[in-house]
Every structure is written in C-alpha cells, then in structure tokens.
C-alpha cells in the first residue's frame, strides 16, 4: 500500500510538472509572438509611411484589416459573436473615439519622426493617465506613485532635447496617442466598471468591436483630411519603380495584420501572467522595439537620447510596479 501511494504521488507530481511546463511554454510563445508582431508592425508601418506619406489613410487601412480577421471567426462560429444593443453601442462610442485617437496619433508620430522617438514619448503615458484619473475620477494616488513620474518626465525631456530626428509633429501626435489611451482607460473604468454590456463581450471581442467602430469613425476623418490623394500617390510610387502593385499592397496588408495580431496576442499573453510580469514584459517590449527600429532603419540616437529614453522607460517600470502594490 505504501509503495502504491508513493507511486501514485510521483505520477501526480510528474503530471503537474508536465502541465506547468506546457503552460510555461504557452505563455512564452504568447510573449514571443507579441514581441514579434509588434516589431513587425513598427517596421512595416514605417516602411509604408516612408513610401506613402498619408498617415490617416494608412491608419484607416490598418484598422480595417482587423475586420478580415475577426469577422470570419464570428461567421464560422469559431468565436462567439458579441450581441450588442444600440444602447450598448452608444456606451462604447466615446471609448471607440479614444481608440481611434490612440492609433491615428501613433501612426502620425511614427511617420513624422523616428520610430524610437515615438516610443520614447509613448513611455510618458503614465503621466497623462494620473492626470486624467485625478481630473475625471477624482482619484488621488499615494506619493510613491507620483514620485515614479519624475524619471519619466525627466527622461522624455532629456531624450526630446537630444533627439536627432526631433519634430514637433511627432511629439504632438505621440502625446495625442497618450492622451487618447489614458482617456480610453478612464472612460472604460467609468462607463463599464461593474456593468454588463451585451453578450459574449470578452476582452478579445471588445477589442474587435472597438476596431470595427473605429474603422467607421476613421473613414470620414480620413476623407476630410487627405481626401482620395492616396490613390494617385500609390500609382506614382509604383510608376517610380520602387514597388509593384503587389509588393506595396502586401506591405500595407502586413502593417494592418501585424497591428491587429500584436494586440490580439497581447490579450492572450497578459491574461496569463500577474501584473508584475506584465509590467516587466511591457517595459522590455518597448526597449526591444526601439533597438529593432534603430537597427532596421539605421536611425542614429545621440548619447543624450539613449540616456533619456533609458531613464523614462525605467520610470514606467517603477510606475507599473508602484501601481501594482497600491492595487494590492
């Protein structure tokens, strides 16, 4: 009996060990794909913007590309389609506007300056988030959280002053993306916290619905700002011999596919780990993107810019860890 019990315990331990290994590999693959798609998006997006300086049109194409991913999943029953009333859509509309601002601001910033600089400015999002939470939700955080904002502000300021490819448009657009992202979080918390919205609206379906709504919002904005000038510019780029119709279309499609997929995989990755791992992973991701963009586009960074970006990114890690300790 003793031997039988021992053997049974060993078998259970071995089974649990195998399950833990499988889960670790799954999480690792999610993080690897998250980074890979994110790097791919930043490179494809910058290449598309270098070829065609139409950020509003490219942002719209990228947003619409996601529909070709999730619509078949819903249609084929591979993922439960959300069921939303008109009242639900009205609730989500302000969040969709913010979602639109996050993306179009980032695309404009990535087109107006270096990819590395846009991500350095994007690292200052916690500063905007704290301000938005205080102003709109009356949320006052402990001093240790606010203290972590100092290296972020200082780091971004140093990097901006020393950035070799600095433009005010890139700075303003990246900050628009930051403000929109912070407001999206605040509005989500204010309108959706503890409230049931529709059916089957999990995190992935919520992102899909916001993508569809943002596409609808972006189309008239795109036409108002850039009109249809993208079409003759596309033909001119092909006529110049730098691209074929197929290669340029493929580049635009890849930028849209990787944009949607990195967000989709991010939900899967972050749903499997604790907030500290999430914070560290997000920080490493930003560093990886900056390094990858510098290598891919041979964009020089001054010593001051490297120091400033390092301080700012380290500050975002401290902020995430401090916020996690507060939530506990």
PDB file of C-alpha atoms in Angstrom:
ATOM      1  CA  UNK A   1       0.000   0.000   0.000  1.00  0.00           C
ATOM      2  CA  UNK A   2       2.820   2.398   0.894  1.00  0.00           C
ATOM      3  CA  UNK A   3       4.561   1.696  -2.402  1.00  0.00           C
ATOM      4  CA  UNK A   4       1.293   2.193  -4.273  1.00  0.00           C
ATOM      5  CA  UNK A   5       0.670   5.538  -2.551  1.00  0.00           C
ATOM      6  CA  UNK A   6       4.226   6.664  -3.258  1.00  0.00           C
ATOM      7  CA  UNK A   7       3.939   5.663  -6.895  1.00  0.00           C
ATOM      8  CA  UNK A   8       0.621   7.477  -7.208  1.00  0.00           C
ATOM      9  CA  UNK A   9       2.036  10.669  -5.666  1.00  0.00           C
ATOM     10  CA  UNK A  10       5.016  10.541  -8.036  1.00  0.00           C
ATOM     11  CA  UNK A  11       2.704  10.120 -11.019  1.00  0.00           C
ATOM     12  CA  UNK A  12       0.595  13.117  -9.924  1.00  0.00           C
ATOM     13  CA  UNK A  13       3.729  15.223  -9.367  1.00  0.00           C
ATOM     14  CA  UNK A  14       5.037  14.235 -12.799  1.00  0.00           C
ATOM     15  CA  UNK A  15       1.680  15.099 -14.399  1.00  0.00           C
ATOM     16  CA  UNK A  16       1.598  18.510 -12.657  1.00  0.00           C
ATOM     17  CA  UNK A  17       5.188  19.159 -13.724  1.00  0.00           C
ATOM     18  CA  UNK A  18       4.262  18.385 -17.338  1.00  0.00           C
ATOM     19  CA  UNK A  19       1.209  20.661 -17.123  1.00  0.00           C
ATOM     20  CA  UNK A  20       3.302  23.503 -15.654  1.00  0.00           C
ATOM     21  CA  UNK A  21       5.901  23.073 -18.394  1.00  0.00           C
ATOM     22  CA  UNK A  22       3.176  23.170 -21.045  1.00  0.00           C
ATOM     23  CA  UNK A  23       1.681  26.339 -19.547  1.00  0.00           C
ATOM     24  CA  UNK A  24       5.118  27.981 -19.344  1.00  0.00           C
ATOM     25  CA  UNK A  25       5.790  27.183 -22.993  1.00  0.00           C
ATOM     26  CA  UNK A  26       2.363  28.538 -23.975  1.00  0.00           C
ATOM     27  CA  UNK A  27       2.930  31.823 -22.113  1.00  0.00           C
ATOM     28  CA  UNK A  28       6.441  32.074 -23.549  1.00  0.00           C
ATOM     29  CA  UNK A  29       5.100  31.594 -27.079  1.00  0.00           C
ATOM     30  CA  UNK A  30       2.463  34.292 -26.471  1.00  0.00           C
ATOM     31  CA  UNK A  31       5.149  36.764 -25.363  1.00  0.00           C
ATOM     32  CA  UNK A  32       7.403  35.833 -28.290  1.00  0.00           C
ATOM     33  CA  UNK A  33       4.553  36.379 -30.777  1.00  0.00           C
ATOM     34  CA  UNK A  34       3.550  39.626 -29.021  1.00  0.00           C
ATOM     35  CA  UNK A  35       7.073  40.996 -29.453  1.00  0.00           C
ATOM     36  CA  UNK A  36       7.453  39.591 -32.973  1.00  0.00           C
ATOM     37  CA  UNK A  37       4.178  41.052 -34.269  1.00  0.00           C
ATOM     38  CA  UNK A  38       4.905  44.370 -32.517  1.00  0.00           C
ATOM     39  CA  UNK A  39       8.343  44.648 -34.096  1.00  0.00           C
ATOM     40  CA  UNK A  40       6.874  43.624 -37.448  1.00  0.00           C
ATOM     41  CA  UNK A  41       4.148  46.249 -37.189  1.00  0.00           C
ATOM     42  CA  UNK A  42       6.554  49.074 -36.367  1.00  0.00           C
ATOM     43  CA  UNK A  43       8.829  48.151 -39.281  1.00  0.00           C
ATOM     44  CA  UNK A  44       6.051  47.564 -41.851  1.00  0.00           C
ATOM     45  CA  UNK A  45       4.218  50.690 -40.718  1.00  0.00           C
ATOM     46  CA  UNK A  46       7.311  52.894 -41.046  1.00  0.00           C
ATOM     47  CA  UNK A  47       8.126  51.430 -44.465  1.00  0.00           C
ATOM     48  CA  UNK A  48       4.557  52.104 -45.636  1.00  0.00           C
ATOM     49  CA  UNK A  49       4.695  55.685 -44.327  1.00  0.00           C
ATOM     50  CA  UNK A  50       8.066  56.256 -45.999  1.00  0.00           C
ATOM     51  CA  UNK A  51       6.549  55.108 -49.293  1.00  0.00           C
ATOM     52  CA  UNK A  52       3.229  56.926 -48.905  1.00  0.00           C
ATOM     53  CA  UNK A  53       3.017  59.955 -46.590  1.00  0.00           C
ATOM     54  CA  UNK A  54      -0.698  59.531 -45.883  1.00  0.00           C
ATOM     55  CA  UNK A  55      -0.919  58.618 -42.174  1.00  0.00           C
ATOM     56  CA  UNK A  56      -4.719  58.987 -41.917  1.00  0.00           C
ATOM     57  CA  UNK A  57      -5.340  56.679 -44.876  1.00  0.00           C
ATOM     58  CA  UNK A  58      -2.755  54.146 -43.715  1.00  0.00           C
ATOM     59  CA  UNK A  59      -4.196  54.196 -40.174  1.00  0.00           C
ATOM     60  CA  UNK A  60      -7.656  53.531 -41.637  1.00  0.00           C
ATOM     61  CA  UNK A  61      -6.387  50.643 -43.778  1.00  0.00           C
ATOM     62  CA  UNK A  62      -4.629  49.127 -40.767  1.00  0.00           C
ATOM     63  CA  UNK A  63      -7.706  49.449 -38.559  1.00  0.00           C
ATOM     64  CA  UNK A  64      -9.978  47.947 -41.243  1.00  0.00           C
ATOM     65  CA  UNK A  65      -7.625  44.997 -41.803  1.00  0.00           C
ATOM     66  CA  UNK A  66      -8.573  43.593 -38.398  1.00  0.00           C
ATOM     67  CA  UNK A  67     -12.156  43.098 -39.603  1.00  0.00           C
ATOM     68  CA  UNK A  68     -10.911  40.469 -42.070  1.00  0.00           C
ATOM     69  CA  UNK A  69      -9.534  38.550 -39.080  1.00  0.00           C
ATOM     70  CA  UNK A  70     -12.359  38.522 -36.563  1.00  0.00           C
ATOM     71  CA  UNK A  71     -15.399  38.644 -38.906  1.00  0.00           C
ATOM     72  CA  UNK A  72     -14.707  35.137 -40.343  1.00  0.00           C
ATOM     73  CA  UNK A  73     -14.179  33.807 -36.809  1.00  0.00           C
ATOM     74  CA  UNK A  74     -17.638  35.086 -35.859  1.00  0.00           C
ATOM     75  CA  UNK A  75     -19.253  33.969 -39.124  1.00  0.00           C
ATOM     76  CA  UNK A  76     -17.857  30.418 -38.890  1.00  0.00           C
ATOM     77  CA  UNK A  77     -18.689  30.076 -35.195  1.00  0.00           C
ATOM     78  CA  UNK A  78     -15.024  29.708 -34.212  1.00  0.00           C
ATOM     79  CA  UNK A  79     -15.532  32.522 -31.753  1.00  0.00           C
ATOM     80  CA  UNK A  80     -18.837  33.543 -30.185  1.00  0.00           C
ATOM     81  CA  UNK A  81     -20.021  36.770 -31.803  1.00  0.00           C
ATOM     82  CA  UNK A  82     -20.952  39.575 -29.396  1.00  0.00           C
ATOM     83  CA  UNK A  83     -24.587  40.648 -29.187  1.00  0.00           C
ATOM     84  CA  UNK A  84     -24.948  44.380 -28.607  1.00  0.00           C
ATOM     85  CA  UNK A  85     -27.953  46.684 -28.424  1.00  0.00           C
ATOM     86  CA  UNK A  86     -27.991  50.261 -29.706  1.00  0.00           C
ATOM     87  CA  UNK A  87     -27.648  51.417 -26.094  1.00  0.00           C
ATOM     88  CA  UNK A  88     -24.519  49.255 -25.734  1.00  0.00           C
ATOM     89  CA  UNK A  89     -23.004  50.807 -28.879  1.00  0.00           C
ATOM     90  CA  UNK A  90     -23.732  54.301 -27.540  1.00  0.00           C
ATOM     91  CA  UNK A  91     -21.910  53.370 -24.333  1.00  0.00           C
ATOM     92  CA  UNK A  92     -18.910  52.166 -26.333  1.00  0.00           C
ATOM     93  CA  UNK A  93     -18.854  55.126 -28.761  1.00  0.00           C
ATOM     94  CA  UNK A  94     -16.726  57.510 -26.600  1.00  0.00           C
ATOM     95  CA  UNK A  95     -14.272  54.661 -25.953  1.00  0.00           C
ATOM     96  CA  UNK A  96     -14.129  53.987 -29.720  1.00  0.00           C
ATOM     97  CA  UNK A  97     -13.315  57.659 -30.365  1.00  0.00           C
ATOM     98  CA  UNK A  98     -10.411  57.378 -27.919  1.00  0.00           C
ATOM     99  CA  UNK A  99      -9.323  54.101 -29.512  1.00  0.00           C
ATOM    100  CA  UNK A 100      -9.240  55.922 -32.846  1.00  0.00           C
ATOM    101  CA  UNK A 101      -7.100  58.705 -31.365  1.00  0.00           C
ATOM    102  CA  UNK A 102      -4.641  56.189 -29.903  1.00  0.00           C
ATOM    103  CA  UNK A 103      -3.985  54.612 -33.281  1.00  0.00           C
ATOM    104  CA  UNK A 104      -4.032  57.624 -35.589  1.00  0.00           C
ATOM    105  CA  UNK A 105      -1.841  59.618 -33.185  1.00  0.00           C
ATOM    106  CA  UNK A 106       0.718  56.811 -33.092  1.00  0.00           C
ATOM    107  CA  UNK A 107       0.735  56.416 -36.886  1.00  0.00           C
ATOM    108  CA  UNK A 108       1.231  60.156 -37.436  1.00  0.00           C
ATOM    109  CA  UNK A 109       4.043  60.188 -34.856  1.00  0.00           C
ATOM    110  CA  UNK A 110       5.753  57.170 -36.424  1.00  0.00           C
ATOM    111  CA  UNK A 111       5.570  58.843 -39.825  1.00  0.00           C
ATOM    112  CA  UNK A 112       6.740  62.289 -38.681  1.00  0.00           C
ATOM    113  CA  UNK A 113       9.849  61.137 -36.794  1.00  0.00           C
ATOM    114  CA  UNK A 114      11.943  58.142 -35.867  1.00  0.00           C
ATOM    115  CA  UNK A 115      10.184  55.043 -34.515  1.00  0.00           C
ATOM    116  CA  UNK A 116      12.485  55.151 -31.485  1.00  0.00           C
ATOM    117  CA  UNK A 117      11.477  58.736 -30.626  1.00  0.00           C
ATOM    118  CA  UNK A 118       7.751  57.978 -30.893  1.00  0.00           C
ATOM    119  CA  UNK A 119       8.153  55.121 -28.409  1.00  0.00           C
ATOM    120  CA  UNK A 120      10.192  57.274 -26.042  1.00  0.00           C
ATOM    121  CA  UNK A 121       7.334  59.822 -25.921  1.00  0.00           C
ATOM    122  CA  UNK A 122       4.791  56.997 -25.620  1.00  0.00           C
ATOM    123  CA  UNK A 123       6.617  55.952 -22.443  1.00  0.00           C
ATOM    124  CA  UNK A 124       5.213  59.113 -20.789  1.00  0.00           C
ATOM    125  CA  UNK A 125       1.640  57.768 -20.911  1.00  0.00           C
ATOM    126  CA  UNK A 126       1.520  57.113 -17.118  1.00  0.00           C
ATOM    127  CA  UNK A 127       1.876  60.874 -16.510  1.00  0.00           C
ATOM    128  CA  UNK A 128      -1.218  61.576 -18.616  1.00  0.00           C
ATOM    129  CA  UNK A 129      -3.079  58.669 -17.016  1.00  0.00           C
ATOM    130  CA  UNK A 130      -2.504  60.017 -13.496  1.00  0.00           C
ATOM    131  CA  UNK A 131      -3.680  63.487 -14.561  1.00  0.00           C
ATOM    132  CA  UNK A 132      -6.792  62.081 -16.289  1.00  0.00           C
ATOM    133  CA  UNK A 133      -7.708  59.864 -13.315  1.00  0.00           C
ATOM    134  CA  UNK A 134      -7.343  62.795 -10.922  1.00  0.00           C
ATOM    135  CA  UNK A 135      -9.336  65.198 -13.111  1.00  0.00           C
ATOM    136  CA  UNK A 136     -12.149  62.891 -14.233  1.00  0.00           C
ATOM    137  CA  UNK A 137     -12.396  60.267 -11.495  1.00  0.00           C
ATOM    138  CA  UNK A 138     -11.083  62.245  -8.518  1.00  0.00           C
ATOM    139  CA  UNK A 139      -8.524  59.500  -7.926  1.00  0.00           C
ATOM    140  CA  UNK A 140      -5.645  60.505  -5.668  1.00  0.00           C
ATOM    141  CA  UNK A 141      -2.757  58.062  -5.550  1.00  0.00           C
ATOM    142  CA  UNK A 142      -0.030  57.601  -2.898  1.00  0.00           C
ATOM    143  CA  UNK A 143       3.029  59.841  -3.172  1.00  0.00           C
ATOM    144  CA  UNK A 144       5.266  56.907  -4.139  1.00  0.00           C
ATOM    145  CA  UNK A 145       3.284  56.523  -7.382  1.00  0.00           C
ATOM    146  CA  UNK A 146       3.607  60.222  -8.253  1.00  0.00           C
ATOM    147  CA  UNK A 147       7.328  60.064  -7.429  1.00  0.00           C
ATOM    148  CA  UNK A 148       7.827  57.499 -10.218  1.00  0.00           C
ATOM    149  CA  UNK A 149       6.521  60.078 -12.717  1.00  0.00           C
ATOM    150  CA  UNK A 150       9.603  62.271 -12.173  1.00  0.00           C
ATOM    151  CA  UNK A 151      12.066  59.998 -14.019  1.00  0.00           C
ATOM    152  CA  UNK A 152       9.509  59.562 -16.803  1.00  0.00           C
ATOM    153  CA  UNK A 153       9.074  63.316 -17.287  1.00  0.00           C
ATOM    154  CA  UNK A 154      12.797  63.971 -16.917  1.00  0.00           C
ATOM    155  CA  UNK A 155      13.782  61.130 -19.235  1.00  0.00           C
ATOM    156  CA  UNK A 156      11.388  62.157 -22.007  1.00  0.00           C
ATOM    157  CA  UNK A 157      12.537  65.791 -21.682  1.00  0.00           C
ATOM    158  CA  UNK A 158      16.219  64.798 -21.974  1.00  0.00           C
ATOM    159  CA  UNK A 159      15.515  62.474 -24.906  1.00  0.00           C
ATOM    160  CA  UNK A 160      13.455  65.149 -26.710  1.00  0.00           C
ATOM    161  CA  UNK A 161      16.162  67.791 -26.324  1.00  0.00           C
ATOM    162  CA  UNK A 162      18.868  65.433 -27.568  1.00  0.00           C
ATOM    163  CA  UNK A 163      16.814  63.597 -30.231  1.00  0.00           C
ATOM    164  CA  UNK A 164      18.472  63.935 -33.642  1.00  0.00           C
ATOM    165  CA  UNK A 165      15.207  63.405 -35.538  1.00  0.00           C
ATOM    166  CA  UNK A 166      13.013  65.561 -33.276  1.00  0.00           C
ATOM    167  CA  UNK A 167       9.907  67.159 -34.810  1.00  0.00           C
ATOM    168  CA  UNK A 168       7.083  68.928 -33.013  1.00  0.00           C
ATOM    169  CA  UNK A 169       4.547  66.975 -35.093  1.00  0.00           C
ATOM    170  CA  UNK A 170       5.962  63.653 -33.871  1.00  0.00           C
ATOM    171  CA  UNK A 171       5.903  64.893 -30.266  1.00  0.00           C
ATOM    172  CA  UNK A 172       2.347  66.290 -30.523  1.00  0.00           C
ATOM    173  CA  UNK A 173       0.987  63.187 -32.294  1.00  0.00           C
ATOM    174  CA  UNK A 174       2.584  60.815 -29.779  1.00  0.00           C
ATOM    175  CA  UNK A 175       1.077  62.866 -26.947  1.00  0.00           C
ATOM    176  CA  UNK A 176      -2.323  62.730 -28.714  1.00  0.00           C
ATOM    177  CA  UNK A 177      -1.966  58.951 -28.663  1.00  0.00           C
ATOM    178  CA  UNK A 178      -1.051  59.067 -24.959  1.00  0.00           C
ATOM    179  CA  UNK A 179      -3.987  61.317 -24.032  1.00  0.00           C
ATOM    180  CA  UNK A 180      -6.406  59.175 -26.071  1.00  0.00           C
ATOM    181  CA  UNK A 181      -5.107  55.985 -24.447  1.00  0.00           C
ATOM    182  CA  UNK A 182      -5.452  57.450 -20.950  1.00  0.00           C
ATOM    183  CA  UNK A 183      -8.971  58.728 -21.662  1.00  0.00           C
ATOM    184  CA  UNK A 184      -9.896  55.342 -23.122  1.00  0.00           C
ATOM    185  CA  UNK A 185      -8.877  53.736 -19.836  1.00  0.00           C
ATOM    186  CA  UNK A 186     -10.715  56.311 -17.733  1.00  0.00           C
ATOM    187  CA  UNK A 187     -13.892  56.093 -19.824  1.00  0.00           C
ATOM    188  CA  UNK A 188     -13.772  52.297 -19.776  1.00  0.00           C
ATOM    189  CA  UNK A 189     -13.496  52.359 -15.999  1.00  0.00           C
ATOM    190  CA  UNK A 190     -16.248  54.979 -15.667  1.00  0.00           C
ATOM    191  CA  UNK A 191     -18.804  53.502 -18.083  1.00  0.00           C
ATOM    192  CA  UNK A 192     -18.127  49.769 -17.961  1.00  0.00           C
ATOM    193  CA  UNK A 193     -17.000  49.037 -14.392  1.00  0.00           C
ATOM    194  CA  UNK A 194     -19.432  46.556 -12.831  1.00  0.00           C
ATOM    195  CA  UNK A 195     -21.792  46.896 -15.792  1.00  0.00           C
ATOM    196  CA  UNK A 196     -22.847  44.110 -18.109  1.00  0.00           C
ATOM    197  CA  UNK A 197     -22.609  45.214 -21.739  1.00  0.00           C
ATOM    198  CA  UNK A 198     -24.173  42.916 -24.295  1.00  0.00           C
ATOM    199  CA  UNK A 199     -23.347  39.215 -24.552  1.00  0.00           C
ATOM    200  CA  UNK A 200     -20.050  37.460 -25.296  1.00  0.00           C
ATOM    201  CA  UNK A 201     -18.109  40.700 -24.878  1.00  0.00           C
ATOM    202  CA  UNK A 202     -14.836  39.359 -23.517  1.00  0.00           C
ATOM    203  CA  UNK A 203     -11.567  41.291 -23.875  1.00  0.00           C
ATOM    204  CA  UNK A 204     -10.848  39.995 -27.387  1.00  0.00           C
ATOM    205  CA  UNK A 205     -14.365  40.669 -28.661  1.00  0.00           C
ATOM    206  CA  UNK A 206     -14.350  44.115 -27.058  1.00  0.00           C
ATOM    207  CA  UNK A 207     -11.171  44.922 -28.974  1.00  0.00           C
ATOM    208  CA  UNK A 208     -12.795  43.601 -32.166  1.00  0.00           C
ATOM    209  CA  UNK A 209     -15.914  45.744 -31.677  1.00  0.00           C
ATOM    210  CA  UNK A 210     -13.796  48.850 -30.982  1.00  0.00           C
ATOM    211  CA  UNK A 211     -11.804  48.071 -34.147  1.00  0.00           C
ATOM    212  CA  UNK A 212     -14.990  47.945 -36.251  1.00  0.00           C
ATOM    213  CA  UNK A 213     -16.362  51.147 -34.693  1.00  0.00           C
ATOM    214  CA  UNK A 214     -13.031  52.958 -35.097  1.00  0.00           C
ATOM    215  CA  UNK A 215     -12.887  51.970 -38.769  1.00  0.00           C
ATOM    216  CA  UNK A 216     -16.308  53.561 -39.318  1.00  0.00           C
ATOM    217  CA  UNK A 217     -15.168  56.707 -37.479  1.00  0.00           C
ATOM    218  CA  UNK A 218     -11.853  56.906 -39.344  1.00  0.00           C
ATOM    219  CA  UNK A 219     -13.236  56.754 -42.902  1.00  0.00           C
ATOM    220  CA  UNK A 220     -14.887  60.229 -42.899  1.00  0.00           C
ATOM    221  CA  UNK A 221     -11.937  61.701 -40.949  1.00  0.00           C
ATOM    222  CA  UNK A 222      -9.503  60.261 -43.499  1.00  0.00           C
ATOM    223  CA  UNK A 223     -11.502  61.685 -46.410  1.00  0.00           C
ATOM    224  CA  UNK A 224     -11.756  65.091 -44.705  1.00  0.00           C
ATOM    225  CA  UNK A 225      -8.013  65.333 -44.043  1.00  0.00           C
ATOM    226  CA  UNK A 226      -6.438  63.545 -47.021  1.00  0.00           C
ATOM    227  CA  UNK A 227      -9.281  63.037 -49.484  1.00  0.00           C
ATOM    228  CA  UNK A 228      -8.552  60.451 -52.172  1.00  0.00           C
ATOM    229  CA  UNK A 229      -4.998  61.661 -52.900  1.00  0.00           C
ATOM    230  CA  UNK A 230      -3.700  58.309 -51.609  1.00  0.00           C
ATOM    231  CA  UNK A 231      -4.775  56.572 -54.843  1.00  0.00           C
ATOM    232  CA  UNK A 232      -2.691  58.672 -57.298  1.00  0.00           C
ATOM    233  CA  UNK A 233       0.206  58.603 -54.791  1.00  0.00           C
ATOM    234  CA  UNK A 234       0.021  54.793 -54.727  1.00  0.00           C
ATOM    235  CA  UNK A 235       0.122  54.691 -58.542  1.00  0.00           C
ATOM    236  CA  UNK A 236       3.026  57.181 -58.598  1.00  0.00           C
ATOM    237  CA  UNK A 237       5.034  55.050 -56.145  1.00  0.00           C
ATOM    238  CA  UNK A 238       4.521  52.012 -58.386  1.00  0.00           C
ATOM    239  CA  UNK A 239       5.343  54.016 -61.545  1.00  0.00           C
ATOM    240  CA  UNK A 240       8.599  55.193 -59.913  1.00  0.00           C
ATOM    241  CA  UNK A 241       9.730  51.568 -59.847  1.00  0.00           C
ATOM    242  CA  UNK A 242      10.298  51.280 -56.100  1.00  0.00           C
ATOM    243  CA  UNK A 243       7.309  48.949 -55.688  1.00  0.00           C
ATOM    244  CA  UNK A 244       4.951  46.824 -57.727  1.00  0.00           C
ATOM    245  CA  UNK A 245       1.199  46.931 -57.118  1.00  0.00           C
ATOM    246  CA  UNK A 246       1.511  43.588 -55.339  1.00  0.00           C
ATOM    247  CA  UNK A 247       4.503  44.495 -53.136  1.00  0.00           C
ATOM    248  CA  UNK A 248       3.032  47.808 -51.973  1.00  0.00           C
ATOM    249  CA  UNK A 249      -0.384  46.262 -51.344  1.00  0.00           C
ATOM    250  CA  UNK A 250       1.302  43.443 -49.423  1.00  0.00           C
ATOM    251  CA  UNK A 251       3.252  45.955 -47.313  1.00  0.00           C
ATOM    252  CA  UNK A 252       0.025  47.771 -46.358  1.00  0.00           C
ATOM    253  CA  UNK A 253      -1.729  44.467 -45.615  1.00  0.00           C
ATOM    254  CA  UNK A 254       1.159  43.266 -43.434  1.00  0.00           C
ATOM    255  CA  UNK A 255       1.180  46.522 -41.461  1.00  0.00           C
ATOM    256  CA  UNK A 256      -2.554  46.071 -40.785  1.00  0.00           C
ATOM    257  CA  UNK A 257      -2.332  42.354 -39.982  1.00  0.00           C
ATOM    258  CA  UNK A 258       0.578  42.729 -37.563  1.00  0.00           C
ATOM    259  CA  UNK A 259      -1.150  45.720 -35.896  1.00  0.00           C
ATOM    260  CA  UNK A 260      -4.238  43.684 -35.100  1.00  0.00           C
ATOM    261  CA  UNK A 261      -2.398  40.470 -34.255  1.00  0.00           C
ATOM    262  CA  UNK A 262       0.031  42.044 -31.768  1.00  0.00           C
ATOM    263  CA  UNK A 263      -2.947  43.438 -29.848  1.00  0.00           C
ATOM    264  CA  UNK A 264      -4.793  40.101 -30.063  1.00  0.00           C
ATOM    265  CA  UNK A 265      -1.771  38.139 -28.772  1.00  0.00           C
ATOM    266  CA  UNK A 266      -1.146  40.785 -26.092  1.00  0.00           C
ATOM    267  CA  UNK A 267      -4.564  39.984 -24.583  1.00  0.00           C
ATOM    268  CA  UNK A 268      -3.674  36.272 -24.534  1.00  0.00           C
ATOM    269  CA  UNK A 269      -0.224  36.904 -23.030  1.00  0.00           C
ATOM    270  CA  UNK A 270      -1.291  39.399 -20.384  1.00  0.00           C
ATOM    271  CA  UNK A 271      -4.256  37.291 -19.345  1.00  0.00           C
ATOM    272  CA  UNK A 272      -1.846  34.507 -18.349  1.00  0.00           C
ATOM    273  CA  UNK A 273       0.566  36.444 -16.126  1.00  0.00           C
ATOM    274  CA  UNK A 274       0.460  38.568 -12.989  1.00  0.00           C
ATOM    275  CA  UNK A 275       0.685  42.392 -13.168  1.00  0.00           C
ATOM    276  CA  UNK A 276       4.395  42.468 -12.255  1.00  0.00           C
ATOM    277  CA  UNK A 277       5.311  40.143 -15.127  1.00  0.00           C
ATOM    278  CA  UNK A 278       3.046  42.249 -17.353  1.00  0.00           C
ATOM    279  CA  UNK A 279       4.891  45.434 -16.312  1.00  0.00           C
ATOM    280  CA  UNK A 280       8.319  43.917 -16.901  1.00  0.00           C
ATOM    281  CA  UNK A 281       7.214  42.405 -20.218  1.00  0.00           C
ATOM    282  CA  UNK A 282       5.775  45.710 -21.431  1.00  0.00           C
ATOM    283  CA  UNK A 283       8.975  47.539 -20.472  1.00  0.00           C
ATOM    284  CA  UNK A 284      11.190  45.013 -22.255  1.00  0.00           C
ATOM    285  CA  UNK A 285       8.883  45.193 -25.284  1.00  0.00           C
ATOM    286  CA  UNK A 286       9.427  48.944 -25.639  1.00  0.00           C
ATOM    287  CA  UNK A 287      13.202  48.515 -25.373  1.00  0.00           C
ATOM    288  CA  UNK A 288      13.142  45.718 -27.973  1.00  0.00           C
ATOM    289  CA  UNK A 289      11.092  47.856 -30.400  1.00  0.00           C
ATOM    290  CA  UNK A 290      13.426  50.840 -30.021  1.00  0.00           C
ATOM    291  CA  UNK A 291      16.516  48.688 -30.600  1.00  0.00           C
ATOM    292  CA  UNK A 292      14.896  46.847 -33.541  1.00  0.00           C
ATOM    293  CA  UNK A 293      13.844  50.115 -35.205  1.00  0.00           C
ATOM    294  CA  UNK A 294      17.312  51.634 -34.788  1.00  0.00           C
ATOM    295  CA  UNK A 295      18.846  48.546 -36.411  1.00  0.00           C
ATOM    296  CA  UNK A 296      16.214  48.237 -39.169  1.00  0.00           C
ATOM    297  CA  UNK A 297      16.226  51.901 -40.232  1.00  0.00           C
ATOM    298  CA  UNK A 298      19.796  52.756 -39.177  1.00  0.00           C
ATOM    299  CA  UNK A 299      18.411  55.706 -37.190  1.00  0.00           C
ATOM    300  CA  UNK A 300      21.185  57.277 -35.115  1.00  0.00           C
ATOM    301  CA  UNK A 301      20.474  58.028 -31.444  1.00  0.00           C
ATOM    302  CA  UNK A 302      22.562  60.557 -29.553  1.00  0.00           C
ATOM    303  CA  UNK A 303      24.044  59.656 -26.177  1.00  0.00           C
ATOM    304  CA  UNK A 304      21.587  62.058 -24.530  1.00  0.00           C
ATOM    305  CA  UNK A 305      18.668  60.394 -26.272  1.00  0.00           C
ATOM    306  CA  UNK A 306      19.818  56.934 -25.145  1.00  0.00           C
ATOM    307  CA  UNK A 307      20.233  58.138 -21.534  1.00  0.00           C
ATOM    308  CA  UNK A 308      16.889  59.962 -21.554  1.00  0.00           C
ATOM    309  CA  UNK A 309      14.990  57.034 -23.047  1.00  0.00           C
ATOM    310  CA  UNK A 310      16.573  54.619 -20.545  1.00  0.00           C
ATOM    311  CA  UNK A 311      15.515  56.834 -17.622  1.00  0.00           C
ATOM    312  CA  UNK A 312      11.979  57.247 -18.984  1.00  0.00           C
ATOM    313  CA  UNK A 313      11.475  53.542 -19.674  1.00  0.00           C
ATOM    314  CA  UNK A 314      12.852  52.597 -16.241  1.00  0.00           C
ATOM    315  CA  UNK A 315      10.420  55.144 -14.774  1.00  0.00           C
ATOM    316  CA  UNK A 316       7.466  53.429 -16.499  1.00  0.00           C
ATOM    317  CA  UNK A 317       8.551  50.135 -14.937  1.00  0.00           C
ATOM    318  CA  UNK A 318       8.704  51.733 -11.472  1.00  0.00           C
ATOM    319  CA  UNK A 319       5.275  53.293 -12.071  1.00  0.00           C
ATOM    320  CA  UNK A 320       3.739  49.935 -13.040  1.00  0.00           C
ATOM    321  CA  UNK A 321       5.243  48.220 -10.008  1.00  0.00           C
ATOM    322  CA  UNK A 322       4.113  51.033  -7.685  1.00  0.00           C
ATOM    323  CA  UNK A 323       0.563  50.910  -9.101  1.00  0.00           C
ATOM    324  CA  UNK A 324       0.507  47.146  -8.632  1.00  0.00           C
ATOM    325  CA  UNK A 325       1.485  47.485  -4.969  1.00  0.00           C
ATOM    326  CA  UNK A 326      -1.291  50.078  -4.476  1.00  0.00           C
ATOM    327  CA  UNK A 327      -3.931  47.785  -6.026  1.00  0.00           C
ATOM    328  CA  UNK A 328      -2.949  45.001  -3.636  1.00  0.00           C
TER     329      UNK A 328
END
